[in-house]
mmCIF file of C-alpha atoms in Angstrom:
data_model
loop_
_atom_site.group_PDB
_atom_site.id
_atom_site.type_symbol
_atom_site.label_atom_id
_atom_site.label_comp_id
_atom_site.label_asym_id
_atom_site.label_seq_id
_atom_site.Cartn_x
_atom_site.Cartn_y
_atom_site.Cartn_z
ATOM 1 C CA ALA A 188 -0.092 -0.043 0.089
ATOM 2 C CA GLY A 189 0.985 3.638 -0.545
ATOM 3 C CA PHE A 190 -0.889 4.607 2.783
ATOM 4 C CA ALA A 191 -1.701 2.011 5.352
ATOM 5 C CA PHE A 192 -3.883 2.738 8.295
ATOM 6 C CA PRO A 193 -3.873 -0.341 10.554
ATOM 7 C CA ASN A 194 -6.271 -0.681 13.513
ATOM 8 C CA LEU A 195 -4.719 -0.224 16.919
ATOM 9 C CA PRO A 196 -6.827 -1.686 19.884
ATOM 10 C CA GLU A 197 -4.445 -0.053 22.439
ATOM 11 C CA PRO A 198 -1.560 2.461 22.588
ATOM 12 C CA LEU A 199 1.842 1.127 21.639
ATOM 13 C CA GLY A 200 5.336 1.351 23.148
ATOM 14 C CA PRO A 201 5.802 3.757 25.930
ATOM 15 C CA HIS A 202 2.256 4.813 25.914
ATOM 16 C CA ARG A 203 0.838 1.304 26.516
ATOM 17 C CA GLY A 204 -0.808 1.069 29.869
ATOM 18 C CA VAL A 205 -0.375 4.847 30.409
ATOM 19 C CA VAL A 206 -2.775 6.398 28.043
ATOM 20 C CA ASN A 207 -6.299 5.220 28.717
ATOM 21 C CA MET A 208 -7.802 5.077 25.257
ATOM 22 C CA ARG A 209 -8.446 2.904 22.251
ATOM 23 C CA PRO A 210 -6.816 4.448 19.153
ATOM 24 C CA SER A 211 -9.001 2.676 16.652
ATOM 25 C CA ALA A 212 -12.096 4.282 18.309
ATOM 26 C CA VAL A 213 -10.701 7.893 17.795
ATOM 27 C CA THR A 214 -11.461 9.925 14.753
ATOM 28 C CA GLY A 215 -8.350 10.836 12.660
ATOM 29 C CA LEU A 216 -6.924 14.248 12.365
ATOM 30 C CA THR A 217 -6.978 16.079 8.861
ATOM 31 C CA ILE A 218 -6.507 13.541 6.122
ATOM 32 C CA ASP A 219 -6.725 15.722 3.057
ATOM 33 C CA GLY A 220 -4.955 16.213 -0.326
ATOM 34 C CA ASN A 221 -3.087 12.950 -0.516
ATOM 35 C CA SER A 222 -2.125 10.836 -3.600
ATOM 36 C CA ALA A 223 -0.804 7.344 -3.985
ATOM 37 C CA HIS A 224 0.192 5.296 -7.016
ATOM 38 C CA SER A 225 2.130 2.247 -8.307
ATOM 39 C CA SER A 226 0.961 0.170 -5.340
ATOM 40 C CA GLY A 227 -1.088 -2.946 -4.573
ATOM 41 C CA TRP A 228 0.726 -5.316 -6.882
ATOM 42 C CA TRP A 229 1.100 -8.454 -4.819
ATOM 43 C CA TRP A 230 -2.465 -8.826 -3.382
ATOM 44 C CA ASN A 231 -5.840 -8.037 -5.024
ATOM 45 C CA HIS A 232 -7.150 -6.287 -1.894
ATOM 46 C CA ALA A 233 -4.057 -4.242 -1.368
ATOM 47 C CA GLY A 234 -4.942 -0.602 -1.720
ATOM 48 C CA ALA A 235 -3.059 2.461 -2.671
ATOM 49 C CA PHE A 236 -4.920 3.667 0.339
ATOM 50 C CA TYR A 237 -5.468 0.770 2.627
ATOM 51 C CA TRP A 238 -7.695 0.896 5.817
ATOM 52 C CA GLY A 239 -7.333 -2.571 7.240
ATOM 53 C CA GLY A 240 -5.254 -5.022 9.193
ATOM 54 C CA ALA A 241 -4.301 -4.501 12.890
ATOM 55 C CA LEU A 242 -1.182 -3.843 15.076
ATOM 56 C CA TYR A 243 -1.541 -5.451 18.483
ATOM 57 C CA TYR A 244 0.229 -7.247 21.300
ATOM 58 C CA ASN A 245 -0.298 -10.999 21.135
ATOM 59 C CA ASN A 246 -0.479 -13.487 24.006
ATOM 60 C CA ASN A 247 3.287 -13.522 24.195
ATOM 61 C CA ASN A 248 3.354 -9.763 24.733
ATOM 62 C CA GLU A 249 4.935 -9.288 21.299
ATOM 63 C CA LEU A 250 3.897 -6.686 18.814
ATOM 64 C CA GLU A 251 2.141 -8.496 15.931
ATOM 65 C CA TYR A 252 0.711 -7.210 12.579
ATOM 66 C CA ASN A 253 -2.196 -8.766 10.824
ATOM 67 C CA ALA A 254 -2.350 -7.437 7.308
ATOM 68 C CA GLY A 255 -5.750 -8.739 6.324
ATOM 69 C CA ARG A 256 -9.296 -8.582 7.650
ATOM 70 C CA ASP A 257 -8.960 -8.784 11.534
ATOM 71 C CA GLN A 258 -12.367 -9.338 12.932
ATOM 72 C CA SER A 259 -11.150 -9.080 16.521
ATOM 73 C CA ASN A 260 -9.574 -5.602 16.119
ATOM 74 C CA GLN A 261 -11.826 -3.458 14.131
ATOM 75 C CA ARG A 262 -12.267 0.277 13.922
ATOM 76 C CA TYR A 263 -15.314 1.834 15.427
ATOM 77 C CA PRO A 264 -15.015 5.560 15.677
ATOM 78 C CA CYS A 265 -16.846 7.000 18.739
ATOM 79 C CA LEU A 266 -17.269 10.435 20.204
ATOM 80 C CA VAL A 267 -17.007 9.027 23.781
ATOM 81 C CA ASN A 268 -13.871 7.496 25.299
ATOM 82 C CA LYS A 269 -15.414 4.314 26.507
ATOM 83 C CA CYS A 270 -12.248 3.448 28.378
ATOM 84 C CA VAL A 271 -12.805 6.367 30.655
ATOM 85 C CA GLU A 272 -16.618 6.817 30.531
ATOM 86 C CA ASP A 273 -17.564 3.151 31.100
ATOM 87 C CA GLY A 274 -14.302 1.848 32.444
ATOM 88 C CA ASP A 275 -14.261 -0.728 29.565
ATOM 89 C CA CYS A 276 -12.667 -0.111 26.205
ATOM 90 C CA ASN A 277 -14.766 -2.814 24.704
ATOM 91 C CA SER A 278 -18.068 -1.133 25.776
ATOM 92 C CA TRP A 279 -20.525 -0.697 22.928
ATOM 93 C CA CYS A 280 -20.567 2.784 21.320
ATOM 94 C CA GLN A 281 -24.278 3.758 21.136
ATOM 95 C CA PRO A 282 -25.824 5.111 17.802
ATOM 96 C CA THR A 283 -25.978 8.653 19.130
ATOM 97 C CA GLU A 284 -22.259 8.457 20.085
ATOM 98 C CA GLN A 285 -20.992 7.097 16.823
ATOM 99 C CA ALA A 286 -18.490 9.081 14.736
ATOM 100 C CA TRP A 287 -17.137 8.863 11.138
ATOM 101 C CA LEU A 288 -13.605 9.265 9.829
ATOM 102 C CA GLU A 289 -13.368 11.860 7.032
ATOM 103 C CA VAL A 290 -10.990 11.558 4.140
ATOM 104 C CA THR A 291 -11.064 14.372 1.603
ATOM 105 C CA ASN A 292 -9.499 15.192 -1.773
ATOM 106 C CA THR A 293 -7.732 11.963 -2.373
ATOM 107 C CA LYS A 294 -6.333 10.489 -5.618
ATOM 108 C CA ALA A 295 -5.004 7.088 -6.461
ATOM 109 C CA PHE A 296 -3.700 5.886 -9.809
ATOM 110 C CA LEU A 297 -1.829 2.920 -11.331
ATOM 111 C CA SER A 298 -2.741 0.291 -8.786
ATOM 112 C CA ALA A 299 -3.150 -3.298 -9.832
ATOM 113 C CA GLY A 300 -5.098 -3.774 -6.600
ATOM 114 C CA VAL A 301 -7.501 -1.298 -5.223
ATOM 115 C CA GLY A 302 -7.465 2.458 -5.298
ATOM 116 C CA PHE A 303 -9.066 2.987 -1.981
ATOM 117 C CA GLY A 304 -9.755 -0.179 0.032
ATOM 118 C CA SER A 305 -11.233 -0.311 3.573
ATOM 119 C CA TRP A 306 -12.196 -3.049 6.041
ATOM 120 C CA SER A 307 -12.929 -0.324 8.671
ATOM 121 C CA GLY A 308 -16.356 1.066 9.012
ATOM 122 C CA ARG A 309 -17.857 4.499 9.395
ATOM 123 C CA MET A 310 -16.048 6.698 6.909
ATOM 124 C CA ASP A 311 -16.897 9.806 4.845
ATOM 125 C CA ILE A 312 -14.940 9.862 1.580
ATOM 126 C CA VAL A 313 -15.359 13.223 -0.044
ATOM 127 C CA GLY A 314 -13.634 14.100 -3.270
ATOM 128 C CA PHE A 315 -11.880 10.881 -4.470
ATOM 129 C CA GLU A 316 -10.279 10.149 -7.886
ATOM 130 C CA SER A 317 -9.046 6.894 -9.232
ATOM 131 C CA HIS A 318 -7.241 6.385 -12.512
ATOM 132 C CA ASP A 319 -6.063 3.078 -14.061
ATOM 133 C CA CYS A 320 -6.725 0.944 -10.991
ATOM 134 C CA SER A 321 -8.048 -2.629 -10.995
ATOM 135 C CA LEU A 322 -10.894 -1.532 -8.615
ATOM 136 C CA SER A 323 -11.446 2.097 -7.841
ATOM 137 C CA LEU A 324 -12.819 1.660 -4.367
ATOM 138 C CA GLU A 325 -14.135 -1.078 -2.088
ATOM 139 C CA ALA A 326 -15.736 -0.514 1.289
ATOM 140 C CA LEU A 327 -16.032 -3.929 2.943
ATOM 141 C CA SER A 328 -17.669 -2.801 6.164
ATOM 142 C CA GLN A 329 -20.683 -0.777 7.200
ATOM 143 C CA GLY A 330 -21.290 2.900 7.367
ATOM 144 C CA PHE A 331 -19.899 4.622 4.293
ATOM 145 C CA TRP A 332 -20.726 7.842 2.603
ATOM 146 C CA ILE A 333 -18.834 8.465 -0.762
ATOM 147 C CA ASN A 334 -19.376 11.842 -2.356
ATOM 148 C CA ASN A 335 -17.835 13.513 -5.390
ATOM 149 C CA MET A 336 -16.084 10.507 -6.807
ATOM 150 C CA LEU A 337 -14.344 10.225 -10.336
ATOM 151 C CA SER A 338 -13.582 6.735 -11.235
ATOM 152 C CA VAL A 339 -11.535 6.494 -14.508
ATOM 153 C CA CYS A 340 -11.040 2.726 -14.771
ATOM 154 C CA ARG A 341 -8.895 3.237 -17.902
ATOM 155 C CA THR A 342 -7.405 6.545 -19.044
ATOM 156 C CA LYS A 343 -6.611 4.898 -22.321
ATOM 157 C CA THR A 344 -2.978 5.982 -21.878
ATOM 158 C CA PRO A 345 -0.645 2.922 -22.439
ATOM 159 C CA ILE A 346 0.421 1.512 -19.075
ATOM 160 C CA ALA A 347 4.095 0.538 -18.456
ATOM 161 C CA LEU A 348 4.152 -2.894 -16.884
ATOM 162 C CA PRO A 349 6.742 -5.503 -15.968
ATOM 163 C CA ASP A 350 7.829 -8.058 -18.565
ATOM 164 C CA GLY A 351 5.169 -10.664 -19.410
ATOM 165 C CA VAL A 352 2.316 -8.551 -17.833
ATOM 166 C CA ARG A 353 -0.580 -6.986 -19.848
ATOM 167 C CA ALA A 354 -3.022 -4.378 -18.966
ATOM 168 C CA SER A 355 -5.617 -6.887 -20.131
ATOM 169 C CA TYR A 356 -4.767 -9.158 -17.249
ATOM 170 C CA ILE A 357 -5.904 -6.371 -14.820
ATOM 171 C CA LYS A 358 -9.542 -5.584 -14.085
ATOM 172 C CA ALA A 359 -11.178 -2.251 -14.797
ATOM 173 C CA ASN A 360 -13.916 -2.228 -11.956
ATOM 174 C CA GLY A 361 -15.641 0.792 -10.542
ATOM 175 C CA PHE A 362 -17.167 -0.152 -7.196
ATOM 176 C CA LYS A 363 -17.999 -3.357 -5.331
ATOM 177 C CA TRP A 364 -21.025 -3.670 -3.106
ATOM 178 C CA TYR A 365 -20.532 -6.011 -0.316
ATOM 179 C CA ASP A 366 -23.292 -8.505 0.568
ATOM 180 C CA THR A 367 -24.093 -8.159 4.223
ATOM 181 C CA GLY A 368 -23.960 -5.374 6.865
ATOM 182 C CA GLN A 369 -23.819 -2.658 4.242
ATOM 183 C CA GLU A 370 -24.921 0.788 4.835
ATOM 184 C CA HIS A 371 -23.441 2.596 1.915
ATOM 185 C CA ILE A 372 -24.379 5.864 0.147
ATOM 186 C CA ILE A 373 -22.741 7.129 -3.097
ATOM 187 C CA THR A 374 -23.594 10.532 -4.436
ATOM 188 C CA THR A 375 -22.343 12.635 -7.373
ATOM 189 C CA ALA A 376 -20.067 10.007 -8.866
ATOM 190 C CA THR A 377 -18.693 9.657 -12.478
ATOM 191 C CA PHE A 378 -17.558 6.333 -13.884
ATOM 192 C CA ARG A 379 -15.442 6.638 -17.104
ATOM 193 C CA ASN A 380 -14.107 3.921 -19.386
ATOM 194 C CA CYS A 381 -15.077 1.246 -16.875
ATOM 195 C CA GLY A 382 -16.201 -2.383 -17.629
ATOM 196 C CA SER A 383 -15.333 -4.654 -20.563
ATOM 197 C CA ARG A 384 -17.021 -3.949 -23.854
ATOM 198 C CA SER A 385 -17.496 -7.667 -24.538
ATOM 199 C CA ASN A 386 -16.622 -11.199 -23.599
ATOM 200 C CA SER A 387 -16.938 -14.688 -24.936
ATOM 201 C CA GLU A 388 -19.599 -15.772 -22.556
ATOM 202 C CA HIS A 389 -22.085 -12.884 -22.962
ATOM 203 C CA GLY A 390 -21.056 -11.270 -26.201
ATOM 204 C CA GLU A 391 -21.289 -7.484 -26.521
ATOM 205 C CA PHE A 392 -22.156 -5.265 -23.459
ATOM 206 C CA ASN A 393 -23.937 -2.663 -25.471
ATOM 207 C CA GLU A 394 -27.191 -2.224 -23.569
ATOM 208 C CA TYR A 395 -26.421 1.259 -22.478
ATOM 209 C CA ASP A 396 -23.605 2.511 -24.775
ATOM 210 C CA GLN A 397 -23.147 1.426 -28.327
ATOM 211 C CA GLY A 398 -19.799 3.191 -28.963
ATOM 212 C CA VAL A 399 -17.064 1.047 -30.375
ATOM 213 C CA ASN A 400 -14.675 2.266 -27.869
ATOM 214 C CA ARG A 401 -16.827 2.004 -24.788
ATOM 215 C CA GLY A 402 -15.277 0.616 -21.717
ATOM 216 C CA CYS A 403 -12.121 -1.394 -22.345
ATOM 217 C CA GLY A 404 -11.053 -4.207 -24.681
ATOM 218 C CA SER A 405 -8.250 -6.767 -24.781
ATOM 219 C CA GLU A 406 -5.431 -4.475 -25.832
ATOM 220 C CA HIS A 407 -2.133 -5.392 -24.144
ATOM 221 C CA ASP A 408 -1.373 -1.862 -23.057
ATOM 222 C CA ILE A 409 -4.775 -0.216 -22.337
ATOM 223 C CA GLY A 410 -7.099 -3.144 -22.054
ATOM 224 C CA CYS A 411 -8.691 -4.985 -19.158
ATOM 225 C CA THR A 412 -10.022 -8.357 -18.145
ATOM 226 C CA ASP A 413 -13.150 -9.340 -20.022
ATOM 227 C CA TYR A 414 -15.208 -9.720 -16.880
ATOM 228 C CA SER A 415 -14.584 -6.131 -15.692
ATOM 229 C CA SER A 416 -17.701 -4.198 -14.663
ATOM 230 C CA VAL A 417 -18.723 -0.772 -13.306
ATOM 231 C CA TRP A 418 -20.595 -2.327 -10.396
ATOM 232 C CA LEU A 419 -19.993 -5.641 -8.628
ATOM 233 C CA MET A 420 -22.366 -7.391 -6.367
ATOM 234 C CA LEU A 421 -21.282 -10.347 -4.124
ATOM 235 C CA THR A 422 -23.424 -13.422 -3.301
ATOM 236 C CA HIS A 423 -21.337 -15.386 -0.841
ATOM 237 C CA SER A 424 -23.532 -15.015 2.159
ATOM 238 C CA ASP A 425 -27.236 -16.163 2.640
ATOM 239 C CA GLN A 426 -27.895 -14.383 5.920
ATOM 240 C CA PHE A 427 -29.608 -10.984 6.784
ATOM 241 C CA VAL A 428 -31.607 -10.487 3.583
ATOM 242 C CA PRO A 429 -33.165 -8.316 2.400
ATOM 243 C CA GLU A 430 -31.390 -5.224 3.973
ATOM 244 C CA MET A 431 -31.394 -1.576 3.296
ATOM 245 C CA MET A 432 -27.905 -1.953 1.936
ATOM 246 C CA GLN A 433 -27.224 0.745 -0.460
ATOM 247 C CA GLY A 434 -28.284 4.086 -1.973
ATOM 248 C CA THR A 435 -27.057 6.175 -4.993
ATOM 249 C CA ARG A 436 -27.817 9.526 -6.492
ATOM 250 C CA ASP A 437 -26.374 11.667 -9.263
ATOM 251 C CA ILE A 438 -24.492 8.815 -10.937
ATOM 252 C CA THR A 439 -22.926 9.454 -14.389
ATOM 253 C CA PHE A 440 -21.593 6.905 -16.790
ATOM 254 C CA GLU A 441 -19.167 8.025 -19.501
ATOM 255 C CA ASN A 442 -18.157 5.634 -22.314
ATOM 256 C CA CYS A 443 -18.509 2.542 -20.010
ATOM 257 C CA GLY A 444 -19.022 -1.115 -21.079
ATOM 258 C CA ARG A 445 -20.523 -3.720 -18.753
ATOM 259 C CA ARG A 446 -22.299 -1.959 -15.862
ATOM 260 C CA PHE A 447 -23.433 -4.744 -13.577
ATOM 261 C CA ARG A 448 -21.836 -8.178 -12.573
ATOM 262 C CA LEU A 449 -23.148 -10.586 -10.064
ATOM 263 C CA GLN A 450 -20.074 -12.078 -8.534
ATOM 264 C CA GLY A 451 -20.414 -15.471 -6.960
ATOM 265 C CA GLY A 452 -22.253 -18.715 -7.224
ATOM 266 C CA PRO A 453 -25.985 -19.402 -7.566
ATOM 267 C CA ASP A 454 -26.361 -21.091 -4.279
ATOM 268 C CA THR A 455 -27.070 -18.110 -2.141
ATOM 269 C CA VAL A 456 -29.786 -15.402 -2.233
ATOM 270 C CA SER A 457 -28.076 -12.371 -0.640
ATOM 271 C CA GLY A 458 -26.752 -10.820 -3.857
ATOM 272 C CA ARG A 459 -29.942 -11.209 -5.637
ATOM 273 C CA GLU A 460 -32.037 -9.640 -2.788
ATOM 274 C CA GLN A 461 -29.943 -6.588 -2.262
ATOM 275 C CA ASN A 462 -31.942 -3.436 -1.734
ATOM 276 C CA TRP A 463 -30.468 -0.786 -3.973
ATOM 277 C CA ILE A 464 -32.268 2.674 -3.698
ATOM 278 C CA ASP A 465 -31.811 4.541 -6.902
ATOM 279 C CA MET A 466 -32.797 7.896 -5.533
ATOM 280 C CA ASP A 467 -33.106 9.797 -8.840
ATOM 281 C CA GLY A 468 -33.020 7.096 -11.529
ATOM 282 C CA SER A 469 -29.506 7.889 -12.704
ATOM 283 C CA ILE A 470 -28.572 4.180 -12.312
ATOM 284 C CA THR A 471 -31.573 2.699 -14.181
#
């Protein structure tokens, strides 16, 4: 990752046992005007901006880092210091006490993984741009508002890659809806040159745009995988459906190919029963 923000369940080093607070429950300072690029090569969930993983002391009192989705050490921003208020850092943060991290004016480009990836909930992402990334943004936790986003899945500028690698090996996806526990809102977003224009299984993806250069093709230097899509929807869980999962407003598509892809097998119902509120009809 270019920027990594791991969760900290307790203070580290000389502050451990002295400062009575949980860092992962505190809102961040100003996170504004940052850019990251040429990251996320070795793992498909690695983001140019990565909000995930955890840094904690294990049972041997050694500092340990979990780079993936750590369900035991998650980020729950709260307006109240529960360590002091309740005498218990694990005390539940009530809905009226919940806070959101704010990340503003952020740009990611040239990431073979994710432009902005988070396994940490309750974030406001305002002013985000992604260019030539495999996936512009994924929010794999609840409580996200994403406003003023520009997702240029392919700039159509040739991409310099290591020997033996082609741009057509890399996806050109816009946004992935998760399947359970979602509470996501996306407003004022533009998707440009996202989604494959055709593949061997489904033929031409020209239901919405008939332009010959829509989305991306199989070119070695500016192409994408043939299952790329603007929107992805997962189906791997069959619990908690139907939910009020996601809402969108003021969405624009520019020169896009495939718009929707149901990702997963047919043995569950969650993906097919997602509740998507298209507030102004700009999706449909």
